[in-house]
Amino acid sequence: MDKAYNHTDHETDIYRMWEDGGYFTPAIDKKKKPFTILLPLPNANDPMHMGHALFTVQDILVRWHRMMGDPTLWLPGGDHAGIETQYVYEKKLAKEEKSRFDFDRDTLYLMIEEFVEKNKSVNRDQMKRLGFSLDWTRYKYSLDPHIVSIVLDTFRSLHKDRLLYRDARLVNYCPRDGTGFSDLEVVYKEQVDPLYYLKYGPFTIATVRPETKFRDTALAANPKDKRYTQFIGKTLEIMGLLGPINMTVIPDPDVDMAFGTGIMKVTPAHDAHDFELGKKFGLPVTPIIDTRGKMDFSWFLTKKDADPKYRQRAQKYHGLKVAAARKIMVEDLASDGLLVKTDENYTHRVGSCYKCGSVLEPLPIPQWYVKTKPLAQKAAMAIRKKQTRIFPLKRFEKMYLDWLDNIEDWNISRQIVWGPRIPVWYCLDCNPGIILSFLTNEKLHVRGTYDELKKTYTFDEISHGLQTLSAPLEAEFSLNAKPCTRCNGTRILQETDTFDTWFLSSQWPYTTLGYPDSEDFKYFYPTSVLDTMWDILFFWVARMMMMGAYRTGNVPFKAIHLHSRVVDAHGQKMSKSRGNVVNPIEMVDRYGADALRMALIYGAGPGSDIALSEDKIRGMRNFSNKLWNMGRFLVMNMENTKDVPFYNVDIHNALTASDKRIISELNMLTTQITKDLSKYRFSDASQRLYEFAWHKVADVYIEKNKERFTSGDPVALTALRHVILTLMKLLHPFMPFVTEVIWSKIPKKYDKPLIVSPWPGK
RNA sequence: GGAUCUGUAGCUCAGCGGAAGAGCGCUGCAUUCACAUUGCAGAUGUCAGAGGUUCGAAUCCUCUCAGAUCCACCA
């Protein structure tokens, strides 16, 4: 054996030995209870980061259970990651001075597909570098046809159960990325904007969005506000930048009397609160901002009787981006004497796109929604009844329940190409003009709902539109478009929206296992543990619980273990802009996978951030070397001594007090580690093992008995071998490579690799 | 606005009712010894502050200060 442990000499060979030996693939044994973990599917396009390296937690559990003799499945997969991947791809296109608008839908899809296929293997190879004992024979990709077909079937099933609807409500729309998002994906940023006080007929109103005032449809005041009670219900003529308009004052108890002047303009098309208010009072929805985030004054410019002076003004605003238009309008308001004052220091929070940071525009666009309340109830119940337990902290359980108890319907439509299209077909003959694609230069030009909304639809008219929509949905719900069953029309258009990626990944537990009939599904579902970072508790974990319970009748996990974020040595979040990102593969190259794994686990308290430094990883590399040299010491001394008996109860009596003491401590340690693992106390276990191996066995036991070992005392060597072999087993889940190598060097009775050796006490 | 978490050695953090701990860093000594990716010895703390419960509090309770996070979103 070499003087020092050099991981690069061993890791590749060891992993190949495990994989070729088929040890990652479980044998289904109906007499035994399986242990199953699904790997939180990484973006198939992403190289590995420290977050992925933390899946070490799962490998620890999996390796432990495998040694315990459980049929153990750790199922890997990759995610097409809809918007994430399309975003990355569009950035790539931008470098080539192209954009998504240069391609038709199918071409763009194929280009992205090719891009992903090229990168797919990178992440997989990196997982192997970390030593993850994933069953690669079962690898799944989120766009595998059989997975998609189950997802589409879920959509159909939701429709049948009346848990699905299409509605034209306000969507958080990113004009830059060209898609809407669910509420969860909105990031609110605090910023300072001018608050303008505008003259509004007899009133003064305060607003940060003067550009939307052209299409205000009402004014609202608190019914308790004595200043305005006399006006409630009255319609007033108000002078604006484009001439006089009529507006009614409506009562709204939500209006804060202390804010601004206590009276508010109502813009149902561009504000969520106003939209609800509009619904209540039957106000028209009158958008003035389009999906590109530009002002749209066509409603005014097409007016035949418009005053030429105002027409000119509208022409000036038309097509400007919101921010630019606002600036010019404020100038015009000032010159018309309509600007009362400006508060420059108004701080508020603005919804922005989590991908590109653009300000999101609330826009009225029809989207598909899942009614989540009934689904959420079951998912919450599973936790309340302790069918599923959440580790490590109560606070995550509370977060989970609070979210499910207050859940809103889920917008699953995305206006991107990368992902499965929503399986709905519209008949353009009997139900024309339903949908519009904002994505690319689609060849099919269809008059869209958004255009229709611009024509000042009332809420009644919108809901009427939705009723006519549901007809072809009922009639035409197959995977391939056939002639319309109502009018026999052949101009059928599939919904151009794709699914929110989370709609697919929320079904991962049963789609990957082959719901509903496969052996795997019957045997491995529900899975044992889900381990993931807490930041996707709502996006993914809660939704998997909902969909699993809905589709299969069982929630998908018996336990949910939430781990924390990896931060740098100073507790700072790792980010490219800070320049403190530690690349896991570089660390594996330099110090070995075992060192990185141990560094991630050691000293990481449950629920708190995990501080990782290169110093710490180096420290753990030193620990690997310590183990190596303990093994080396044993092997060297055994070489000169024949017939070292194997440890057993009979020999125990021949041991010295010192031997007996270390074995007794080892037995206590075994019990303790087993207990730690069953309670997800990985850090505690790793610290105990480190302490015992280095400071009890190496520093004390070996040093005190050194003469006995070097002189070849068979009894002493028996004890030491027993201690080291047992220690290798206990450490194997944490540091699989170095323990497997040491194991292979020590003469012993078993010929099986360590990975499938029985857990001590088992 | 609602909720939650954290404050312990220079740094990162364990401990969460019974004599203040670990890793890294630091200081001194050792060196043909399994290992210098080492060993031995050592220094460093009003356990954020105040009050309370208790025979006993870093640990439980209340408040204060400081930092962080989640949810809801305000014209």
PDB file of N, CA and C in Angstrom, chain A residues 612-656:
ATOM      1  N   LEU A 612     -19.144  25.783   3.887  1.00  0.00           N
ATOM      2  CA  LEU A 612     -18.154  24.918   3.270  1.00  0.00           C
ATOM      3  C   LEU A 612     -16.937  25.739   2.866  1.00  0.00           C
ATOM      4  N   SER A 613     -15.766  25.252   3.291  1.00  0.00           N
ATOM      5  CA  SER A 613     -14.551  25.940   2.871  1.00  0.00           C
ATOM      6  C   SER A 613     -13.576  24.896   2.344  1.00  0.00           C
ATOM      7  N   GLU A 614     -12.651  25.367   1.559  1.00  0.00           N
ATOM      8  CA  GLU A 614     -11.652  24.439   1.033  1.00  0.00           C
ATOM      9  C   GLU A 614     -10.823  23.852   2.183  1.00  0.00           C
ATOM     10  N   ASP A 615     -10.599  24.669   3.216  1.00  0.00           N
ATOM     11  CA  ASP A 615      -9.870  24.184   4.397  1.00  0.00           C
ATOM     12  C   ASP A 615     -10.548  22.971   5.018  1.00  0.00           C
ATOM     13  N   LYS A 616     -11.864  23.063   5.083  1.00  0.00           N
ATOM     14  CA  LYS A 616     -12.615  21.970   5.679  1.00  0.00           C
ATOM     15  C   LYS A 616     -12.508  20.705   4.828  1.00  0.00           C
ATOM     16  N   ILE A 617     -12.580  20.904   3.521  1.00  0.00           N
ATOM     17  CA  ILE A 617     -12.472  19.746   2.627  1.00  0.00           C
ATOM     18  C   ILE A 617     -11.076  19.128   2.750  1.00  0.00           C
ATOM     19  N   ARG A 618     -10.078  19.988   2.843  1.00  0.00           N
ATOM     20  CA  ARG A 618      -8.710  19.492   2.997  1.00  0.00           C
ATOM     21  C   ARG A 618      -8.590  18.701   4.303  1.00  0.00           C
ATOM     22  N   GLY A 619      -9.204  19.220   5.340  1.00  0.00           N
ATOM     23  CA  GLY A 619      -9.204  18.527   6.624  1.00  0.00           C
ATOM     24  C   GLY A 619      -9.778  17.127   6.508  1.00  0.00           C
ATOM     25  N   MET A 620     -10.807  16.992   5.696  1.00  0.00           N
ATOM     26  CA  MET A 620     -11.443  15.686   5.534  1.00  0.00           C
ATOM     27  C   MET A 620     -10.611  14.784   4.624  1.00  0.00           C
ATOM     28  N   ARG A 621      -9.877  15.392   3.693  1.00  0.00           N
ATOM     29  CA  ARG A 621      -8.932  14.613   2.895  1.00  0.00           C
ATOM     30  C   ARG A 621      -7.882  14.013   3.849  1.00  0.00           C
ATOM     31  N   ASN A 622      -7.459  14.808   4.802  1.00  0.00           N
ATOM     32  CA  ASN A 622      -6.501  14.306   5.793  1.00  0.00           C
ATOM     33  C   ASN A 622      -7.081  13.141   6.589  1.00  0.00           C
ATOM     34  N   PHE A 623      -8.367  13.235   6.845  1.00  0.00           N
ATOM     35  CA  PHE A 623      -9.038  12.139   7.561  1.00  0.00           C
ATOM     36  C   PHE A 623      -9.030  10.858   6.704  1.00  0.00           C
ATOM     37  N   SER A 624      -9.286  11.027   5.401  1.00  0.00           N
ATOM     38  CA  SER A 624      -9.221   9.858   4.495  1.00  0.00           C
ATOM     39  C   SER A 624      -7.849   9.208   4.609  1.00  0.00           C
ATOM     40  N   ASN A 625      -6.842  10.054   4.630  1.00  0.00           N
ATOM     41  CA  ASN A 625      -5.478   9.555   4.700  1.00  0.00           C
ATOM     42  C   ASN A 625      -5.200   8.859   6.022  1.00  0.00           C
ATOM     43  N   LYS A 626      -5.807   9.391   7.063  1.00  0.00           N
ATOM     44  CA  LYS A 626      -5.644   8.769   8.379  1.00  0.00           C
ATOM     45  C   LYS A 626      -6.222   7.356   8.361  1.00  0.00           C
ATOM     46  N   LEU A 627      -7.390   7.236   7.791  1.00  0.00           N
ATOM     47  CA  LEU A 627      -8.029   5.919   7.695  1.00  0.00           C
ATOM     48  C   LEU A 627      -7.148   4.963   6.891  1.00  0.00           C
ATOM     49  N   TRP A 628      -6.671   5.509   5.785  1.00  0.00           N
ATOM     50  CA  TRP A 628      -5.795   4.720   4.903  1.00  0.00           C
ATOM     51  C   TRP A 628      -4.602   4.174   5.685  1.00  0.00           C
ATOM     52  N   ASN A 629      -3.993   5.028   6.484  1.00  0.00           N
ATOM     53  CA  ASN A 629      -2.804   4.602   7.205  1.00  0.00           C
ATOM     54  C   ASN A 629      -3.101   3.669   8.363  1.00  0.00           C
ATOM     55  N   MET A 630      -4.287   3.786   8.918  1.00  0.00           N
ATOM     56  CA  MET A 630      -4.700   2.794   9.912  1.00  0.00           C
ATOM     57  C   MET A 630      -4.782   1.433   9.240  1.00  0.00           C
ATOM     58  N   GLY A 631      -5.398   1.421   8.065  1.00  0.00           N
ATOM     59  CA  GLY A 631      -5.512   0.184   7.299  1.00  0.00           C
ATOM     60  C   GLY A 631      -4.137  -0.338   6.905  1.00  0.00           C
ATOM     61  N   ARG A 632      -3.314   0.576   6.475  1.00  0.00           N
ATOM     62  CA  ARG A 632      -1.958   0.215   6.032  1.00  0.00           C
ATOM     63  C   ARG A 632      -1.167  -0.391   7.193  1.00  0.00           C
ATOM     64  N   PHE A 633      -1.282   0.204   8.350  1.00  0.00           N
ATOM     65  CA  PHE A 633      -0.596  -0.291   9.551  1.00  0.00           C
ATOM     66  C   PHE A 633      -1.023  -1.723   9.862  1.00  0.00           C
ATOM     67  N   LEU A 634      -2.311  -1.941   9.765  1.00  0.00           N
ATOM     68  CA  LEU A 634      -2.838  -3.279  10.024  1.00  0.00           C
ATOM     69  C   LEU A 634      -2.306  -4.280   8.998  1.00  0.00           C
ATOM     70  N   VAL A 635      -2.402  -3.912   7.736  1.00  0.00           N
ATOM     71  CA  VAL A 635      -1.989  -4.822   6.661  1.00  0.00           C
ATOM     72  C   VAL A 635      -0.503  -5.150   6.768  1.00  0.00           C
ATOM     73  N   MET A 636       0.316  -4.110   7.023  1.00  0.00           N
ATOM     74  CA  MET A 636       1.759  -4.323   7.157  1.00  0.00           C
ATOM     75  C   MET A 636       2.083  -5.328   8.259  1.00  0.00           C
ATOM     76  N   ASN A 637       1.410  -5.195   9.363  1.00  0.00           N
ATOM     77  CA  ASN A 637       1.711  -6.066  10.486  1.00  0.00           C
ATOM     78  C   ASN A 637       1.142  -7.465  10.309  1.00  0.00           C
ATOM     79  N   MET A 638       0.064  -7.549   9.527  1.00  0.00           N
ATOM     80  CA  MET A 638      -0.503  -8.879   9.276  1.00  0.00           C
ATOM     81  C   MET A 638       0.345  -9.677   8.294  1.00  0.00           C
ATOM     82  N   GLU A 639       1.072  -8.958   7.445  1.00  0.00           N
ATOM     83  CA  GLU A 639       1.890  -9.637   6.443  1.00  0.00           C
ATOM     84  C   GLU A 639       2.906 -10.591   7.079  1.00  0.00           C
ATOM     85  N   ASN A 640       3.414 -10.196   8.235  1.00  0.00           N
ATOM     86  CA  ASN A 640       4.444 -11.007   8.891  1.00  0.00           C
ATOM     87  C   ASN A 640       3.875 -12.048   9.844  1.00  0.00           C
ATOM     88  N   THR A 641       2.602 -12.044   9.986  1.00  0.00           N
ATOM     89  CA  THR A 641       2.003 -12.931  10.967  1.00  0.00           C
ATOM     90  C   THR A 641       0.998 -13.847  10.304  1.00  0.00           C
ATOM     91  N   LYS A 642       1.264 -15.115  10.380  1.00  0.00           N
ATOM     92  CA  LYS A 642       0.292 -16.050   9.810  1.00  0.00           C
ATOM     93  C   LYS A 642      -0.779 -16.339  10.848  1.00  0.00           C
ATOM     94  N   ASP A 643      -1.917 -16.777  10.349  1.00  0.00           N
ATOM     95  CA  ASP A 643      -2.973 -17.255  11.230  1.00  0.00           C
ATOM     96  C   ASP A 643      -3.436 -16.236  12.264  1.00  0.00           C
ATOM     97  N   VAL A 644      -3.887 -15.129  11.749  1.00  0.00           N
ATOM     98  CA  VAL A 644      -4.579 -14.200  12.649  1.00  0.00           C
ATOM     99  C   VAL A 644      -6.029 -14.661  12.704  1.00  0.00           C
ATOM    100  N   PRO A 645      -6.491 -15.112  13.864  1.00  0.00           N
ATOM    101  CA  PRO A 645      -7.860 -15.641  13.921  1.00  0.00           C
ATOM    102  C   PRO A 645      -8.898 -14.540  13.698  1.00  0.00           C
ATOM    103  N   PHE A 646     -10.061 -14.967  13.252  1.00  0.00           N
ATOM    104  CA  PHE A 646     -11.141 -13.999  13.090  1.00  0.00           C
ATOM    105  C   PHE A 646     -11.823 -13.759  14.427  1.00  0.00           C
ATOM    106  N   TYR A 647     -12.199 -12.533  14.603  1.00  0.00           N
ATOM    107  CA  TYR A 647     -12.818 -12.161  15.873  1.00  0.00           C
ATOM    108  C   TYR A 647     -14.142 -12.888  16.051  1.00  0.00           C
ATOM    109  N   ASN A 648     -14.314 -13.472  17.229  1.00  0.00           N
ATOM    110  CA  ASN A 648     -15.620 -14.024  17.590  1.00  0.00           C
ATOM    111  C   ASN A 648     -15.721 -14.052  19.107  1.00  0.00           C
ATOM    112  N   VAL A 649     -16.824 -14.514  19.590  1.00  0.00           N
ATOM    113  CA  VAL A 649     -17.083 -14.439  21.032  1.00  0.00           C
ATOM    114  C   VAL A 649     -16.052 -15.233  21.840  1.00  0.00           C
ATOM    115  N   ASP A 650     -15.624 -16.397  21.278  1.00  0.00           N
ATOM    116  CA  ASP A 650     -14.657 -17.221  22.003  1.00  0.00           C
ATOM    117  C   ASP A 650     -13.330 -16.504  22.171  1.00  0.00           C
ATOM    118  N   ILE A 651     -12.901 -15.894  21.088  1.00  0.00           N
ATOM    119  CA  ILE A 651     -11.615 -15.197  21.141  1.00  0.00           C
ATOM    120  C   ILE A 651     -11.685 -14.000  22.080  1.00  0.00           C
ATOM    121  N   HIS A 652     -12.868 -13.467  22.204  1.00  0.00           N
ATOM    122  CA  HIS A 652     -13.034 -12.257  23.017  1.00  0.00           C
ATOM    123  C   HIS A 652     -12.397 -12.404  24.402  1.00  0.00           C
ATOM    124  N   ASN A 653     -12.516 -13.603  24.952  1.00  0.00           N
ATOM    125  CA  ASN A 653     -11.978 -13.831  26.294  1.00  0.00           C
ATOM    126  C   ASN A 653     -10.457 -13.719  26.352  1.00  0.00           C
ATOM    127  N   ALA A 654      -9.804 -13.994  25.217  1.00  0.00           N
ATOM    128  CA  ALA A 654      -8.349 -13.924  25.181  1.00  0.00           C
ATOM    129  C   ALA A 654      -7.811 -12.507  25.044  1.00  0.00           C
ATOM    130  N   LEU A 655      -8.713 -11.552  24.780  1.00  0.00           N
ATOM    131  CA  LEU A 655      -8.284 -10.171  24.538  1.00  0.00           C
ATOM    132  C   LEU A 655      -7.816  -9.499  25.823  1.00  0.00           C
ATOM    133  N   THR A 656      -6.964  -8.503  25.656  1.00  0.00           N
ATOM    134  CA  THR A 656      -6.534  -7.714  26.809  1.00  0.00           C
ATOM    135  C   THR A 656      -7.641  -6.727  27.178  1.00  0.00           C
TER     136      THR A 656
END
